[in-house]
Amino acid sequence: MFVVAGPLPMAQAAMVPTNQVLQAAEPVNPAATDRERLNGFLARDDVRRQMETLGVDPNDARMRVAAMPDSEVARLVGKLDQTPAGAGWFATLVWAVVVIAIVLLITDLLGVTDVYPLGN
């Protein structure tokens, strides 16, 4: 009951000049933000494991990101934004099946295998 009947603080509202808002806003450095995103990506456990599997030292990768020019960092972050996770698996599967079928056809024509009934 006290909460409903008790004193509540009053909200204050006033016009804020544009120059005050601009002074209070911190300038955003897109290059620093992109570099932070790329370092955050490299710090993920799954990315770290994949780098170690491929023989890349994660610390070396971080040092290389620090040495990259801002334009290259922006390009890489753009690629991260455009590539959805797990995308392209179906196209890869189709290409693998096509390549295997062509290899089997060539080996069948050479007489090494007998996969397709070509009238041999």
Coordinates of C-alpha atoms in Angstrom, one line a residue:
M1 CA 0.0 0.0 0.0
F2 CA 2.9 2.3 0.8
V3 CA 4.3 1.9 -2.7
V4 CA 1.1 3.2 -4.3
A5 CA 0.5 6.0 -1.9
G6 CA 4.2 6.8 -1.2
P7 CA 6.2 9.6 -2.7
L8 CA 7.5 8.9 -6.2
P9 CA 10.5 10.8 -7.7
M10 CA 9.5 13.2 -10.5
A11 CA 10.9 12.9 -14.0
Q12 CA 12.4 16.0 -15.5
A13 CA 12.1 16.8 -19.2
A14 CA 13.7 19.6 -21.1
M15 CA 14.9 20.6 -24.6
V16 CA 18.5 19.5 -25.3
P17 CA 20.6 21.6 -27.7
T18 CA 22.2 19.8 -30.6
N19 CA 25.7 21.0 -29.8
Q20 CA 25.4 19.4 -26.3
V21 CA 24.3 16.1 -27.8
L22 CA 27.2 16.2 -30.3
Q23 CA 29.7 17.0 -27.6
A24 CA 28.5 14.1 -25.4
A25 CA 28.6 11.6 -28.2
E26 CA 31.9 9.8 -28.6
P27 CA 33.2 9.7 -32.1
V28 CA 33.0 6.1 -33.5
N29 CA 36.1 4.8 -35.2
P30 CA 34.8 2.2 -37.7
A31 CA 38.4 0.8 -38.2
A32 CA 38.8 0.1 -34.4
T33 CA 35.3 -1.4 -34.3
D34 CA 36.0 -3.7 -37.2
R35 CA 39.3 -4.7 -35.7
E36 CA 37.6 -5.5 -32.4
R37 CA 35.0 -7.7 -34.2
L38 CA 37.7 -9.6 -36.1
N39 CA 39.7 -10.2 -32.8
G40 CA 36.5 -11.3 -31.2
F41 CA 35.9 -13.8 -34.0
L42 CA 39.5 -15.1 -33.6
A43 CA 39.0 -15.5 -29.9
R44 CA 36.1 -17.9 -30.2
D45 CA 36.9 -21.4 -29.1
D46 CA 35.7 -23.1 -32.3
V47 CA 37.7 -20.8 -34.5
R48 CA 40.7 -21.3 -32.2
R49 CA 40.4 -25.1 -32.5
Q50 CA 40.1 -24.9 -36.3
M51 CA 43.2 -22.7 -36.5
E52 CA 45.2 -25.1 -34.4
T53 CA 43.9 -28.0 -36.5
L54 CA 45.2 -26.2 -39.6
G55 CA 48.5 -25.5 -38.0
V56 CA 48.0 -21.8 -37.5
D57 CA 49.1 -20.3 -34.1
P58 CA 46.2 -18.2 -32.8
N59 CA 48.6 -15.6 -31.3
D60 CA 50.3 -15.2 -34.7
A61 CA 46.9 -14.6 -36.2
R62 CA 46.1 -11.9 -33.7
M63 CA 49.4 -10.3 -34.4
R64 CA 48.7 -10.3 -38.1
V65 CA 45.3 -8.7 -37.6
A66 CA 47.0 -6.0 -35.6
A67 CA 49.4 -5.4 -38.4
M68 CA 46.7 -5.3 -41.2
P69 CA 45.7 -2.1 -42.8
D70 CA 42.3 -0.8 -42.0
S71 CA 41.0 -1.4 -45.5
E72 CA 41.9 -5.1 -45.3
V73 CA 40.2 -5.5 -41.9
A74 CA 37.1 -3.8 -43.2
R75 CA 37.1 -6.2 -46.2
L76 CA 37.4 -9.3 -43.9
V77 CA 34.6 -8.1 -41.6
G78 CA 32.4 -7.5 -44.6
K79 CA 33.0 -11.1 -45.7
L80 CA 32.1 -12.3 -42.2
D81 CA 28.8 -10.3 -42.4
Q82 CA 28.0 -11.8 -45.8
T83 CA 28.7 -15.4 -45.1
P84 CA 26.1 -17.1 -43.0
A85 CA 27.2 -20.0 -40.8
G86 CA 26.9 -23.4 -42.6
A87 CA 26.2 -21.8 -45.9
G88 CA 27.3 -23.5 -49.1
W89 CA 27.2 -27.1 -47.9
F90 CA 24.6 -28.1 -50.5
A91 CA 26.6 -26.7 -53.4
T92 CA 29.7 -28.4 -52.1
L93 CA 27.8 -31.7 -51.9
V94 CA 26.5 -31.3 -55.4
W95 CA 30.0 -30.5 -56.8
A96 CA 31.5 -33.5 -55.0
V97 CA 28.8 -35.9 -56.5
V98 CA 29.4 -34.4 -60.0
V99 CA 33.2 -34.8 -59.7
I100 CA 32.9 -38.4 -58.4
A101 CA 30.5 -39.2 -61.3
I102 CA 32.9 -37.8 -63.9
V103 CA 35.9 -39.7 -62.4
L104 CA 33.9 -42.9 -62.4
L105 CA 32.8 -42.2 -66.0
I106 CA 36.4 -41.6 -67.2
T107 CA 37.6 -44.8 -65.4
D108 CA 34.7 -46.7 -66.9
L109 CA 35.6 -45.5 -70.4
L110 CA 39.2 -46.5 -69.8
G111 CA 38.1 -50.0 -68.7
V112 CA 39.4 -49.7 -65.2
T113 CA 36.0 -49.9 -63.6
D114 CA 32.6 -51.2 -64.7
V115 CA 30.1 -48.8 -63.1
Y116 CA 28.0 -47.6 -66.0
P117 CA 26.5 -50.0 -68.6
L118 CA 28.2 -48.6 -71.7
G119 CA 28.0 -51.7 -73.8
N120 CA 31.4 -53.2 -73.0

